[in-house]
Short mmCIF file of C-alpha atoms and ligand atoms in Angstrom, two decimals:
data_model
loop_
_atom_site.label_atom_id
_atom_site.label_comp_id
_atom_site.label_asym_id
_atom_site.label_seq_id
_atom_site.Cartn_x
_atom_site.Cartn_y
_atom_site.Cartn_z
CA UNK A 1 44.51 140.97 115.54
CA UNK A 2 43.76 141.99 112.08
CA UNK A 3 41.04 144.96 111.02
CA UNK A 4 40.10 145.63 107.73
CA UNK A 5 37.56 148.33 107.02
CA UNK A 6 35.83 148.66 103.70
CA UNK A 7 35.56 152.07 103.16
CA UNK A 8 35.56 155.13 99.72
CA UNK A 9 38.08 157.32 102.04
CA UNK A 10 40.54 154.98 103.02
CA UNK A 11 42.41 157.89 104.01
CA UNK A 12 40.54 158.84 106.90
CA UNK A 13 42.24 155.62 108.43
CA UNK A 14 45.47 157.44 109.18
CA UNK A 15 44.03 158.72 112.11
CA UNK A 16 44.86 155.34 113.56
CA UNK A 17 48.50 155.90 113.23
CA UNK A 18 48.79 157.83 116.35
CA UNK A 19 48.97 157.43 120.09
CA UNK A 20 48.67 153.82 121.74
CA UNK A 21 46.91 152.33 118.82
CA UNK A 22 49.57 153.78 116.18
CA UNK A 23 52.21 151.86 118.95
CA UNK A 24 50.49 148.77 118.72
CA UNK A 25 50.69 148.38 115.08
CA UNK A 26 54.63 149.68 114.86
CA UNK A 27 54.61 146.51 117.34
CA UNK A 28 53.01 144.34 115.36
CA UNK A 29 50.04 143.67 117.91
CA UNK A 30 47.45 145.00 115.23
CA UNK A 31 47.11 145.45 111.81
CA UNK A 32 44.45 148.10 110.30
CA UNK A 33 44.10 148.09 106.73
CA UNK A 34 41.52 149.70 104.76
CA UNK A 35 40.28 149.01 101.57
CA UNK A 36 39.33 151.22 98.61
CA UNK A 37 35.19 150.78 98.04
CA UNK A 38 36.11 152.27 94.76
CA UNK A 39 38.27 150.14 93.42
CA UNK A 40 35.51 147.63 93.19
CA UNK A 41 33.26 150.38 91.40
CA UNK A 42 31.10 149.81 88.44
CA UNK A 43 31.41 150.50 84.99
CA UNK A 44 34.54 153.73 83.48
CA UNK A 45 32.99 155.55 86.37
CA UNK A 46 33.24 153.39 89.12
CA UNK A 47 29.72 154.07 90.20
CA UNK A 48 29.29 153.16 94.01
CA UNK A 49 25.75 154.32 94.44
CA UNK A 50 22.52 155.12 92.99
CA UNK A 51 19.28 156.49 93.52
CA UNK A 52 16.68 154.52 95.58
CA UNK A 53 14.16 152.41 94.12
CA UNK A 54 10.63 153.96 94.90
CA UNK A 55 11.74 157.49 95.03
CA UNK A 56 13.09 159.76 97.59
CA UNK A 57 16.13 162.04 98.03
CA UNK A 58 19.64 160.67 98.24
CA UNK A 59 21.81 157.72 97.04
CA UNK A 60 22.15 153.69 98.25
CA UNK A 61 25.02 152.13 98.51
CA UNK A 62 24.76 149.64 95.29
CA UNK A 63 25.09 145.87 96.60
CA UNK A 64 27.85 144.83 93.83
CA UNK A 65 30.39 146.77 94.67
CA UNK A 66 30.27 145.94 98.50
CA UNK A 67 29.66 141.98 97.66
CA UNK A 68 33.10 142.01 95.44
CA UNK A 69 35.09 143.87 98.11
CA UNK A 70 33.61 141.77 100.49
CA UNK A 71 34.64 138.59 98.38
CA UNK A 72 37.87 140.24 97.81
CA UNK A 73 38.92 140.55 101.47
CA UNK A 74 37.58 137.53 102.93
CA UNK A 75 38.94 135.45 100.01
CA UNK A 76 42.37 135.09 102.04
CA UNK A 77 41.48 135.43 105.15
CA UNK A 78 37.94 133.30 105.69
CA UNK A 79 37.64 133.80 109.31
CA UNK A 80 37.08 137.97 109.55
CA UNK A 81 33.86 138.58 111.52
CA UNK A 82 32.31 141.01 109.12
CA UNK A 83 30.58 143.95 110.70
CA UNK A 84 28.26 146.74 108.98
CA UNK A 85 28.31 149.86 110.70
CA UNK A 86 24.97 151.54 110.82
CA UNK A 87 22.36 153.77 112.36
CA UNK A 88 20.28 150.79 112.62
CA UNK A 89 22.26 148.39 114.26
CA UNK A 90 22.76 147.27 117.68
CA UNK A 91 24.38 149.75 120.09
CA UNK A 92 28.25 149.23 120.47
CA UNK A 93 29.09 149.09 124.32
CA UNK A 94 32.35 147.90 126.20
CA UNK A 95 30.58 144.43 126.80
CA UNK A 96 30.43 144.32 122.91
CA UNK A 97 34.07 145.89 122.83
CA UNK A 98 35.11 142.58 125.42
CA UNK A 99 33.40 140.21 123.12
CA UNK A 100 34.93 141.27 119.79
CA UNK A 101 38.12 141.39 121.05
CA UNK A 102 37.77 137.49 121.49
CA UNK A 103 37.18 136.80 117.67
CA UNK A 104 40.68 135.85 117.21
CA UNK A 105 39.96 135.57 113.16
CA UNK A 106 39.08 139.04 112.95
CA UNK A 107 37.17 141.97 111.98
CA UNK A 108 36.20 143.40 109.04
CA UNK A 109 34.23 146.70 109.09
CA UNK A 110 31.85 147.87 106.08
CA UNK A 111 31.65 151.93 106.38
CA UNK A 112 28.90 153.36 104.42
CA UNK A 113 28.28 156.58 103.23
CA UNK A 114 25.47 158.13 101.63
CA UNK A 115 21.88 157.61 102.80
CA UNK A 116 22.42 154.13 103.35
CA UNK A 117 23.49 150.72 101.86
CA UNK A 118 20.84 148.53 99.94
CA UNK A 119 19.08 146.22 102.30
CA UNK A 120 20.43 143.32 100.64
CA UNK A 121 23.82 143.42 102.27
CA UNK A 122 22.31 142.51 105.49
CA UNK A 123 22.25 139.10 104.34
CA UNK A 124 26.24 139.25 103.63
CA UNK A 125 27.23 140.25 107.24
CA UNK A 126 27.23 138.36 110.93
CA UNK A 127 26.29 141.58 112.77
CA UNK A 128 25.62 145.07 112.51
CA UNK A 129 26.84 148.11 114.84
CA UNK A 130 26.07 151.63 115.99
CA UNK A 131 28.06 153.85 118.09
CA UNK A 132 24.94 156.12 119.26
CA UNK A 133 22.41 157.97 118.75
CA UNK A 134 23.26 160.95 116.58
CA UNK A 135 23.90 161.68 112.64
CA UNK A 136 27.39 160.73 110.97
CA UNK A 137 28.53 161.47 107.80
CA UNK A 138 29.58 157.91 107.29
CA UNK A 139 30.34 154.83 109.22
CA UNK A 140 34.15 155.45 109.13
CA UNK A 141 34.67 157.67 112.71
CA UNK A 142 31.96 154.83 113.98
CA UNK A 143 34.54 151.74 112.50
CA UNK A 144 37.50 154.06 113.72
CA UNK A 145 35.59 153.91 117.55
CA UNK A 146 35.17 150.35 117.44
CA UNK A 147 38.40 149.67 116.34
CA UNK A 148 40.45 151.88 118.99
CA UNK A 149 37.75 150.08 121.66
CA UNK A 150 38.29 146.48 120.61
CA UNK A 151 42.53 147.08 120.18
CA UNK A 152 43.16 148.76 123.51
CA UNK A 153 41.70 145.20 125.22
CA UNK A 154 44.30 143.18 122.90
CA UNK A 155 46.80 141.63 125.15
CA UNK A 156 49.57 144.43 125.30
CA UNK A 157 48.53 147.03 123.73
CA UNK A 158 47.90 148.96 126.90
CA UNK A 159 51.56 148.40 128.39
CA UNK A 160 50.01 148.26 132.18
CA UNK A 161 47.32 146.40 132.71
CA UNK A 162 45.97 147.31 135.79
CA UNK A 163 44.81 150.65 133.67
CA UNK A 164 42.52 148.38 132.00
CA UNK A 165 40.69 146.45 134.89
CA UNK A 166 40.69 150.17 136.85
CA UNK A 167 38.81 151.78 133.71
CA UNK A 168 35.14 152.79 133.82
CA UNK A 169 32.60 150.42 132.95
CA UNK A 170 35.72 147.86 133.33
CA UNK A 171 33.82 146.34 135.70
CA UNK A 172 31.75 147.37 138.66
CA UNK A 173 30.31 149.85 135.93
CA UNK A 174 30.79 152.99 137.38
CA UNK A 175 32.39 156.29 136.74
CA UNK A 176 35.71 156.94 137.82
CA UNK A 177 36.67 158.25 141.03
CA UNK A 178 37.93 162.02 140.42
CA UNK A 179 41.80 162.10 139.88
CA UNK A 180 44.82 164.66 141.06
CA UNK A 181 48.01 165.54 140.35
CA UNK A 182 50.31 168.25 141.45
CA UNK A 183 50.03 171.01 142.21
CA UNK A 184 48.47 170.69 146.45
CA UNK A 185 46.28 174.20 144.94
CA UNK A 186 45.41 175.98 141.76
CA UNK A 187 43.83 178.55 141.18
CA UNK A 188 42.33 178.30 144.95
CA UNK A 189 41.24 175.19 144.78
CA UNK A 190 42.40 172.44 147.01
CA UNK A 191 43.41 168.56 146.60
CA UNK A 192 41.25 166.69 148.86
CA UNK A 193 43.31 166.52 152.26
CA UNK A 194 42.48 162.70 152.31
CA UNK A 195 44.48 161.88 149.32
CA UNK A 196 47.60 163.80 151.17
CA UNK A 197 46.78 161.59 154.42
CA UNK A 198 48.70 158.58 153.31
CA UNK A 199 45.53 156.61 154.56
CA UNK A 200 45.32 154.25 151.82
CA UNK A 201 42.55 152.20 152.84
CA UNK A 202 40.56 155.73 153.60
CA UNK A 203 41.42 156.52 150.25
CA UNK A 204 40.61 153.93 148.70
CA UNK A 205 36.72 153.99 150.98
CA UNK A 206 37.07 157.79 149.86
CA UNK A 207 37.05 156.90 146.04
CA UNK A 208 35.04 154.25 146.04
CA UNK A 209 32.55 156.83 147.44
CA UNK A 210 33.72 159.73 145.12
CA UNK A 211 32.52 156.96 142.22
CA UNK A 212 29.52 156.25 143.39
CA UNK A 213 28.42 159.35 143.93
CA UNK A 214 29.39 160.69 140.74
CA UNK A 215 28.01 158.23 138.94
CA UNK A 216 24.20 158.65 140.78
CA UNK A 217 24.18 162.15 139.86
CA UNK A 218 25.94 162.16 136.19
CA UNK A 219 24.46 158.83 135.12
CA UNK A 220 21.98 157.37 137.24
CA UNK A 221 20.99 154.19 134.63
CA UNK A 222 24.41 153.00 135.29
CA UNK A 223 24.01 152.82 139.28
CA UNK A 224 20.33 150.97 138.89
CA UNK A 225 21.86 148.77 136.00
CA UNK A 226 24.64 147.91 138.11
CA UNK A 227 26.16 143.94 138.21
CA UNK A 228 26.89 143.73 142.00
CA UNK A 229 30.41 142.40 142.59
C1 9D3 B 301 19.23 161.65 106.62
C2 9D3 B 301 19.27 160.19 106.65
N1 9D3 B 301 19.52 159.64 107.98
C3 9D3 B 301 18.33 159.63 108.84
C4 9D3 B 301 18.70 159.71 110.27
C5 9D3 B 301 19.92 158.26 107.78
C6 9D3 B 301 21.38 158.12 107.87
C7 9D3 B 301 22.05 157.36 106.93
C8 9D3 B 301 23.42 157.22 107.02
C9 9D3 B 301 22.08 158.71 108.90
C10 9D3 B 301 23.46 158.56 108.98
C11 9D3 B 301 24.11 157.83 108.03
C12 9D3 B 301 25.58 157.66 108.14
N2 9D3 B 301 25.93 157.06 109.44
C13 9D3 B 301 26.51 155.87 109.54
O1 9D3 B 301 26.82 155.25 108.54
C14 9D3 B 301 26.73 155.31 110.86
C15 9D3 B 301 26.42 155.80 112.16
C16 9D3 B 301 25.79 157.01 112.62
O2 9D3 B 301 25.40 157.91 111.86
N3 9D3 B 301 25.62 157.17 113.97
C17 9D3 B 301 26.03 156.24 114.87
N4 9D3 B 301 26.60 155.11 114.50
C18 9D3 B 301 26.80 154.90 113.17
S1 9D3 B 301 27.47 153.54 112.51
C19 9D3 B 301 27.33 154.06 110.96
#
């Protein structure tokens, strides 16, 4: 699947080069490219912003500038599902992760900076995106999120599967189970004896438990929200 992210610090995008997702594109599973905002700039100063109509502090995101990179990227490649990231748009989730990772034409991401984008480029994208409730800098860590979401569903990307249908909010929606290597004891504290036991199916009741539990204390809206299997 191709991503293509709309962005003034292309750079930032590096970040992707590393770990599984940085595999996946040596593979050829993915491509991420990003795209210079500023190249599509206006005037000898390739202005990007300006100051809001009706006062107040900050810039906006000027509309031209996003419309021709827009134009520019989706000009070869018509089917990109084009995606502003904002503070005001609907909350990304791993539902919304399984769902983009469908749209086999792709995404493109729109990462603004500033105080915001001018309202008028809602009308130039299918949806719009939010990782959560808190204050970035920019919607490039938020596109970087959605991306490294979305790519890790991609058929093999994650080399074993089953570490996919295991993961939390996979699918029965809970926390994980709490996990243990070696060693049997550190620092005093033990391994549970049952996962020494060789009991698998009293492990397996044990974890199932473990999850459960976990989950009602650290996040009880995702035990009363729960799809029963
Ligand atoms: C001081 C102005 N802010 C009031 C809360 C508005 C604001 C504008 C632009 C706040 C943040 C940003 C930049 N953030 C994003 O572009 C962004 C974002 C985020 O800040 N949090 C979670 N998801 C996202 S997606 C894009």
């Amino acid at each position: 699947m191709e991503f293509h992210v709309i962005t003034l610090f292309p750079e930032m995008f590096a970040a992707l080069d590393s770990g599984l997702i940085g595999r996946a594109r040596q593979q050829g599973l993915i491509a991420i490219h990003a795209h210079n905002l500023r190249d599509h700039g206006l005037g000898n100063y390739r202005q990007v912003d300006d100051t809001p109509y009706g006062g107040g502090s900050g810039m906006v995101m000027r509309p031209e500038p996003i419309a021709a990179a827009i134009d520019a990227v989706t000009a070869e490649r018509p089917g990109l599902l084009k995606i502003l990231m904002t503070p005001q748009g609907e909350r990304f989730d791993q539902p919304l992760a399984r769902e983009l990772a469908g749209h086999a034409g792709g995404l493109l991401f729109i990462a603004g900076r500033y105080e915001g984008v001018d309202d008028r480029i809602h009308e130039l994208v299918d949806r719009e995106l939010s990782i959560g409730d808190y204050v970035l800098s920019g919607g490039e860590l938020a596109a970087m999120v959605v991306i490294e979401a979305v790519a890790r569903l991609l058929p093999g990307v994650v080399g074993n599967p089953e570490s996919l249908a295991e993961e939390s909010f996979g699918d029965g929606n809970l926390l994980e189970y709490p996990h243990y290597t070696r060693p049997e004891e550190f620092r005093g504290m033990r391994v549970p004896e049952i996962l020494l036991s060789g009991d698998h199916g009293k492990i397996r009741a044990w974890r199932a438990a473990e999850a459960l539990r976990r989950t009602a204390r650290r996040r009880p809206e995702l035990v009363a929200n729960r799809r029963k299997p």
